[in-house]
Amino acid sequence: MRLPGWYWLSSVVAVLAACGAGAEQAHNLTEELRDASAQAACPARLEGRGKCEGSQCGFQLTLPTLTLQLPQQLGNMEQVLKEVRALKEAVDSLKKSCQDCKLQADDHGDPGGDGAGPAGDNRVQELESQVNKLSSELKDAKDELQGLQGRLETLHLVNMNNMEHYVDDKVANLTFVVNSLDGKCSKCPGQESTQSQPVQHLIYKDCSDYYMIGKRSSETYRVTPDHRNSSFLVYCDMETMGGGWTVLQARLDGSTNFTRYWKDYKAGFGNLEREFWLGNDKIHLLTKSKEMILRIDLEDFKGLKLYALYDEFYVANEFLKYRLHIGNYNGTAGDALRFSKYYNHDLKFFTTPDRDNDRYPYGNCGLYYSSGWWFDACLSANLNGKYYHQKYRGVRNGIFWGTWPGISQAQPGGYKSSFRQAKMMIRPKNFKP
Ligand SMILES: [Ca+2]
């Protein structure tokens, strides 16, 4: 930048003034300024420029090398500047590589990973919608799978029952053939010794078979309802309504505790001559062997005796949780097993205090009512309840038959009726006494 003439001149004058000479003096004493001592005192020199005349003459000022004393902090300036330069280079390089990246991404049709642009937003939305779609498809597939699983279970149960019936039919046919051959052989020549013996069934499947060979005494007999399983003892009622009954359960005096776990109800417990539960595995084999009817006999402490008859009775195996199947009701005690839409023991699984297969979602009916039974949610009948010797209060966990005369009039919290006797027994449907 060029300074104005007046500024330049005034500066020179100021320098000379600092050296102890006036302006006029400087103008007139040019020669004296050349003096060495003067030079040492003031290193700046002012001299004329070549040959000239009067006021046209120019002057030349010579200044020594300028050395400024700066604050110490300014010494770091150079280092700072270096760093700033390095930073700038780094920024430039980053900027360039960024641009390269963007160009490369554009080449590949990918708007880049920052997702900040509208293209990025679209991509995210697209991905989101795809994820939502997949999630909904997954849910549909899961529902479908559950449906299929349910159908599979139903099919499995149906097939199991069909197979059981098929095998049973075959075994029944074979037993019939064997029995008839046995009868024929006893008449064969050379078999005189056996001819004198009465023709007997090879297998007594239940009490009705003993009745058929003339047994009329009510007592225990050995039966083999299924040749693939071992035989076992049962109590036969040969008197009630023509006889031939295989007794499954009996309550007489409270001598046997019926508050028991699954394994006891499975195997059976008690005394066959008194109070007992025959056992779910045995009941299953007996009802699988032949088409059975069920008779229930009840007596209260007033001496009232009533009965219920079901023209079908089948108990499934343990795998199917001893599910109950009952047919049409007939009798005097009322159809308490199929009391209503909400209290129906037909087609229910067996539940014990340690095995909850009932339809009550908030707890175990077997635990609450102290017994093993085909509980619904929970009961309109329970012949395995506690044996009370008289009416009782509290939880209705005694022997119970919901259609018993007067029983529905019981007040909540009031006294509950109890039963002196209960008995469950079965007989083949086609039995003719
Ligand atoms: Ca339950």
XYZ file of C-alpha atoms and ligand atoms in Angstrom:
434
model
C 0.000 0.000 0.000
C 1.262 3.403 -0.862
C 1.198 5.890 2.006
C 0.247 9.513 1.293
C 3.246 11.975 0.902
C 2.456 14.008 4.000
C 2.454 10.915 6.238
C 5.811 9.663 4.978
C 7.464 13.048 5.550
C 6.055 13.561 9.021
C 7.421 10.153 10.033
C 10.916 11.074 8.933
C 10.685 14.328 10.837
C 9.565 12.445 13.914
C 12.602 10.130 13.679
C 14.958 13.068 13.288
C 13.357 14.893 16.180
C 13.956 11.822 18.306
C 17.679 12.160 17.389
C 17.780 15.658 18.937
C 17.677 17.822 15.759
C 15.011 20.260 14.597
C 13.503 20.136 11.115
C 15.248 23.261 9.948
C 18.484 22.017 11.425
C 18.233 18.786 9.483
C 17.610 20.646 6.309
C 20.621 22.931 6.788
C 23.169 20.636 8.442
C 23.236 17.668 6.080
C 27.012 17.555 6.090
C 27.249 17.295 9.880
C 25.085 14.181 9.815
C 27.871 12.307 8.187
C 29.877 12.626 11.352
C 30.752 9.201 12.833
C 29.707 10.089 16.332
C 26.439 11.354 15.093
C 26.028 8.132 13.189
C 26.575 6.080 16.326
C 24.010 8.114 18.223
C 21.378 7.906 15.482
C 21.710 5.106 12.964
C 19.119 6.622 10.591
C 20.590 8.663 7.786
C 18.917 11.314 5.616
C 20.708 12.418 2.473
C 20.086 14.178 -0.784
C 19.383 12.303 -3.964
C 21.926 13.201 -6.641
C 22.275 16.639 -8.206
C 19.332 18.917 -7.942
C 18.414 22.485 -7.267
C 16.379 24.157 -4.517
C 13.094 22.778 -3.489
C 13.154 20.177 -6.265
C 15.717 18.060 -4.395
C 14.593 14.711 -3.032
C 15.809 13.040 0.147
C 16.670 9.499 0.899
C 16.275 7.935 4.363
C 18.303 4.879 5.217
C 17.190 2.878 8.229
C 19.159 0.081 9.908
C 17.898 -3.473 10.127
C 14.753 -3.414 12.224
C 14.686 -5.713 15.320
C 11.542 -5.790 17.377
C 11.309 -7.271 20.846
C 7.967 -9.231 20.900
C 6.204 -10.921 23.835
C 7.318 -14.533 24.507
C 3.848 -15.980 23.684
C 4.210 -14.847 20.094
C 7.072 -17.384 19.783
C 4.455 -20.121 19.742
C 2.766 -18.532 16.792
C 4.994 -20.356 14.334
C 4.123 -23.725 15.885
C 0.403 -22.843 15.877
C 0.613 -21.792 12.260
C 2.279 -25.089 11.397
C -0.465 -26.999 13.123
C -3.168 -24.959 11.451
C -1.548 -25.706 8.109
C -1.403 -29.430 8.923
C -5.055 -29.358 9.998
C -6.075 -27.621 6.837
C -4.291 -30.271 4.791
C -6.012 -32.999 6.755
C -9.421 -31.364 6.256
C -8.758 -30.976 2.535
C -7.743 -34.594 2.247
C -10.855 -35.742 4.162
C -13.064 -33.547 2.035
C -11.591 -35.100 -1.068
C -11.950 -38.650 0.105
C -15.552 -37.872 1.082
C -16.248 -36.615 -2.383
C -14.635 -39.752 -3.813
C -16.847 -41.849 -1.574
C -19.977 -40.074 -2.680
C -19.035 -40.431 -6.322
C -18.356 -44.114 -5.829
C -21.672 -44.578 -4.019
C -23.500 -42.741 -6.783
C -21.883 -45.080 -9.283
C -23.340 -48.042 -7.392
C -26.766 -46.462 -7.111
C -26.417 -46.356 -3.338
C -27.155 -42.999 -1.809
C -24.665 -43.626 0.963
C -24.637 -44.788 4.516
C -25.427 -41.525 6.268
C -29.160 -41.975 5.630
C -29.604 -38.250 5.937
C -30.866 -37.605 2.428
C -34.414 -38.227 1.228
C -33.154 -41.351 -0.581
C -31.865 -42.653 2.760
C -35.238 -42.024 4.404
C -37.020 -43.900 1.654
C -34.682 -46.830 2.009
C -35.241 -46.991 5.764
C -39.012 -46.804 5.299
C -38.848 -49.556 2.704
C -36.823 -51.775 5.052
C -39.228 -51.046 7.880
C -42.217 -52.006 5.805
C -40.452 -55.203 4.713
C -39.699 -56.093 8.335
C -43.324 -55.417 9.305
C -44.557 -57.570 6.450
C -42.230 -60.418 7.405
C -43.258 -60.127 11.033
C -46.951 -60.336 10.137
C -46.289 -63.309 7.832
C -44.394 -64.992 10.650
C -47.355 -64.475 12.983
C -49.762 -65.960 10.409
C -47.469 -68.952 9.982
C -47.333 -69.419 13.748
C -51.141 -69.339 14.021
C -51.434 -71.831 11.185
C -48.870 -74.080 12.859
C -50.826 -74.008 16.102
C -54.004 -74.918 14.238
C -52.230 -77.803 12.545
C -50.805 -78.963 15.844
C -54.302 -79.007 17.343
C -55.617 -81.024 14.389
C -52.663 -83.382 14.649
C -53.389 -84.009 18.309
C -57.057 -84.688 17.555
C -56.087 -87.046 14.730
C -53.608 -88.753 16.980
C -56.247 -89.332 19.659
C -58.797 -90.530 17.108
C -56.253 -92.923 15.597
C -55.262 -94.198 19.019
C -58.887 -94.985 19.822
C -59.450 -96.621 16.421
C -56.349 -98.728 16.821
C -57.410 -99.793 20.280
C -60.834 -100.822 19.054
C -59.342 -102.638 16.057
C -56.944 -104.651 18.220
C -59.702 -105.345 20.737
C -61.986 -106.705 18.001
C -59.221 -108.980 16.727
C -58.462 -110.258 20.204
C -62.170 -110.824 20.872
C -62.475 -112.858 17.633
C -59.407 -114.938 18.489
C -60.687 -115.565 21.997
C -64.011 -116.719 20.563
C -62.226 -119.105 18.132
C -59.973 -120.471 20.869
C -62.921 -120.998 23.187
C -64.961 -122.788 20.498
C -61.952 -124.980 19.540
C -61.518 -125.772 23.177
C -65.133 -126.932 23.287
C -64.721 -129.110 20.160
C -61.460 -130.683 21.299
C -63.029 -131.794 24.550
C -65.226 -134.096 22.434
C -62.351 -135.535 20.380
C -61.837 -139.337 20.490
C -59.009 -140.347 22.766
C -59.631 -137.345 24.965
C -62.083 -139.132 27.257
C -60.302 -137.899 30.347
C -61.000 -134.248 29.457
C -64.560 -134.948 28.264
C -65.779 -135.378 31.805
C -64.459 -131.894 32.753
C -66.816 -128.909 32.244
C -66.109 -126.681 29.281
C -64.489 -123.545 30.618
C -63.553 -120.195 29.185
C -59.836 -119.821 28.747
C -60.081 -116.244 29.798
C -62.410 -114.615 32.299
C -62.449 -111.041 31.273
C -64.769 -109.760 33.978
C -67.371 -110.832 36.505
C -70.024 -111.502 33.860
C -67.889 -114.367 32.533
C -67.902 -115.942 35.990
C -71.652 -115.417 36.194
C -72.013 -117.234 32.833
C -70.312 -120.306 34.210
C -72.667 -120.355 37.133
C -70.864 -118.377 39.809
C -73.469 -116.652 42.003
C -71.459 -115.702 45.051
C -70.472 -112.056 45.494
C -66.761 -112.151 46.235
C -63.343 -111.603 44.626
C -62.447 -113.326 41.354
C -59.414 -113.196 39.090
C -60.008 -111.616 35.692
C -57.907 -111.069 32.560
C -59.589 -108.388 30.480
C -56.574 -108.097 28.180
C -54.392 -111.150 27.492
C -51.371 -108.894 26.915
C -51.620 -107.662 30.497
C -51.479 -109.647 33.692
C -54.672 -110.763 35.407
C -55.901 -109.223 38.656
C -58.503 -109.634 41.360
C -61.836 -107.850 41.277
C -64.887 -107.886 43.517
C -67.973 -109.268 41.752
C -71.509 -108.269 42.685
C -73.588 -111.279 41.649
C -76.824 -110.070 43.231
C -77.721 -106.516 42.244
C -80.077 -106.310 39.270
C -79.211 -109.734 37.894
C -75.562 -109.828 39.011
C -72.449 -110.146 36.856
C -71.143 -106.726 37.970
C -67.466 -105.912 38.261
C -67.130 -103.355 41.067
C -64.826 -100.404 40.381
C -65.309 -98.421 43.567
C -66.918 -98.830 46.966
C -67.527 -96.528 49.964
C -69.002 -98.027 53.118
C -67.541 -96.669 56.300
C -64.655 -94.273 55.684
C -62.016 -96.910 56.484
C -60.024 -96.070 53.333
C -58.554 -92.643 52.643
C -59.442 -91.437 49.124
C -57.298 -88.273 49.237
C -54.488 -89.739 47.173
C -52.077 -89.009 44.353
C -51.986 -90.072 40.719
C -49.924 -93.228 41.187
C -52.411 -94.584 43.765
C -55.424 -93.906 41.563
C -53.517 -95.467 38.667
C -52.720 -98.718 40.503
C -55.735 -98.818 42.816
C -55.929 -98.867 46.602
C -57.979 -100.059 49.556
C -59.567 -103.374 50.414
C -61.618 -105.180 47.719
C -63.895 -106.634 50.377
C -64.611 -103.209 51.896
C -63.669 -99.792 50.517
C -61.450 -99.413 47.465
C -60.661 -97.853 44.109
C -59.909 -100.633 41.625
C -57.332 -98.554 39.716
C -57.470 -96.534 36.515
C -55.272 -98.923 34.477
C -57.552 -101.840 35.371
C -60.706 -99.825 34.709
C -59.267 -98.922 31.329
C -58.544 -102.569 30.449
C -61.991 -103.709 31.607
C -63.864 -101.046 29.641
C -61.654 -101.593 26.595
C -62.266 -105.330 26.627
C -66.019 -105.080 26.120
C -68.683 -102.421 25.703
C -69.712 -101.727 29.259
C -72.569 -100.054 31.105
C -72.051 -98.256 34.408
C -74.239 -98.499 37.481
C -73.889 -96.161 40.437
C -75.618 -97.016 43.736
C -75.970 -94.407 46.463
C -77.449 -94.352 49.940
C -77.686 -91.365 52.298
C -77.810 -91.427 56.102
C -81.611 -91.262 56.055
C -81.606 -94.635 54.325
C -82.644 -93.317 50.900
C -81.229 -95.570 48.154
C -81.109 -94.441 44.527
C -79.179 -95.456 41.440
C -77.920 -94.087 38.123
C -77.335 -96.162 35.017
C -75.247 -95.106 31.987
C -75.577 -97.277 28.898
C -71.954 -96.659 27.891
C -68.855 -96.348 29.992
C -65.270 -96.185 28.832
C -62.094 -94.908 30.472
C -59.143 -94.186 28.185
C -55.549 -95.136 28.974
C -53.026 -93.174 30.999
C -51.588 -91.518 27.888
C -55.033 -89.991 27.370
C -55.229 -89.116 31.081
C -57.944 -91.715 31.734
C -60.518 -89.645 29.934
C -64.111 -90.516 30.819
C -66.769 -91.441 28.217
C -70.331 -92.007 29.399
C -73.514 -92.816 27.481
C -77.178 -92.157 28.129
C -78.498 -91.890 31.643
C -81.299 -93.877 33.193
C -82.236 -94.313 36.848
C -83.541 -92.627 39.989
C -80.588 -90.612 41.339
C -80.464 -88.123 38.465
C -77.815 -87.486 35.809
C -75.271 -85.696 38.012
C -72.339 -86.699 35.804
C -73.879 -84.595 33.048
C -75.553 -81.990 35.219
C -75.476 -79.013 32.808
C -73.528 -77.330 30.056
C -71.155 -75.959 32.673
C -70.921 -79.019 34.906
C -70.322 -82.056 32.766
C -67.923 -84.841 33.701
C -68.287 -86.644 30.385
C -65.108 -86.472 28.251
C -63.092 -84.985 31.118
C -59.608 -86.093 32.082
C -58.732 -87.591 35.430
C -57.287 -85.160 37.974
C -55.589 -85.866 41.294
C -54.195 -83.437 43.893
C -50.784 -83.781 42.239
C -51.943 -83.874 38.584
C -54.111 -81.038 37.306
C -55.995 -82.099 34.159
C -59.236 -80.307 35.010
C -60.913 -77.403 33.283
C -60.563 -74.993 36.183
C -57.838 -72.552 35.116
C -57.053 -71.053 38.506
C -56.185 -74.167 40.455
C -56.452 -77.915 40.916
C -59.968 -79.223 41.642
C -58.467 -82.485 42.925
C -56.445 -80.594 45.496
C -59.368 -78.402 46.528
C -61.868 -81.290 46.750
C -59.364 -83.772 48.234
C -59.717 -86.540 45.665
C -59.043 -88.022 42.259
C -61.946 -87.617 39.810
C -62.876 -86.612 36.260
C -63.211 -82.979 37.307
C -64.704 -80.345 35.063
C -64.395 -76.846 36.629
C -64.990 -78.321 39.089
C -67.866 -80.701 39.875
C -71.504 -81.715 39.947
C -70.601 -85.195 41.192
C -67.640 -86.648 43.081
C -67.877 -90.155 44.485
C -64.237 -90.122 45.649
C -64.697 -87.198 48.080
C -64.044 -87.494 51.797
C -66.226 -89.864 53.796
C -68.224 -87.848 56.322
C -70.229 -89.800 58.882
C -72.769 -86.989 59.097
C -73.607 -83.642 57.509
C -70.696 -81.220 57.480
C -69.779 -77.580 56.850
C -67.011 -75.852 54.899
C -65.621 -76.920 51.522
C -67.967 -79.423 49.852
C -65.246 -82.054 49.564
C -67.367 -85.016 50.702
C -68.983 -87.676 48.531
C -71.331 -85.679 46.325
C -74.121 -86.288 43.805
C -75.532 -82.998 42.583
C -78.981 -84.309 41.598
C -79.673 -85.936 44.956
C -83.078 -84.969 46.413
C -82.837 -81.743 48.423
C -79.105 -81.321 47.873
C -79.508 -78.225 45.685
C -81.372 -76.450 48.491
C -78.238 -76.437 50.666
C -77.287 -72.863 51.610
C -73.768 -71.634 50.863
C -71.880 -71.899 54.141
C -74.616 -74.145 55.542
C -74.573 -77.868 56.209
C -73.771 -80.266 53.387
C -75.323 -83.712 52.927
C -73.122 -86.770 53.187
C -73.591 -90.341 51.933
C -73.477 -93.614 53.795
C -72.687 -95.735 50.760
C -71.525 -95.281 47.214
C -70.670 -97.914 44.650
C -69.617 -97.920 40.993
C -69.769 -101.110 38.928
C -69.776 -102.209 35.295
C -71.210 -105.011 33.200
C -71.069 -105.816 29.474
C -73.780 -104.024 27.523
C -74.962 -107.259 25.889
C -75.097 -109.213 29.176
C -78.345 -111.129 29.679
C -78.719 -112.440 33.217
Ca -56.822 -76.639 36.846
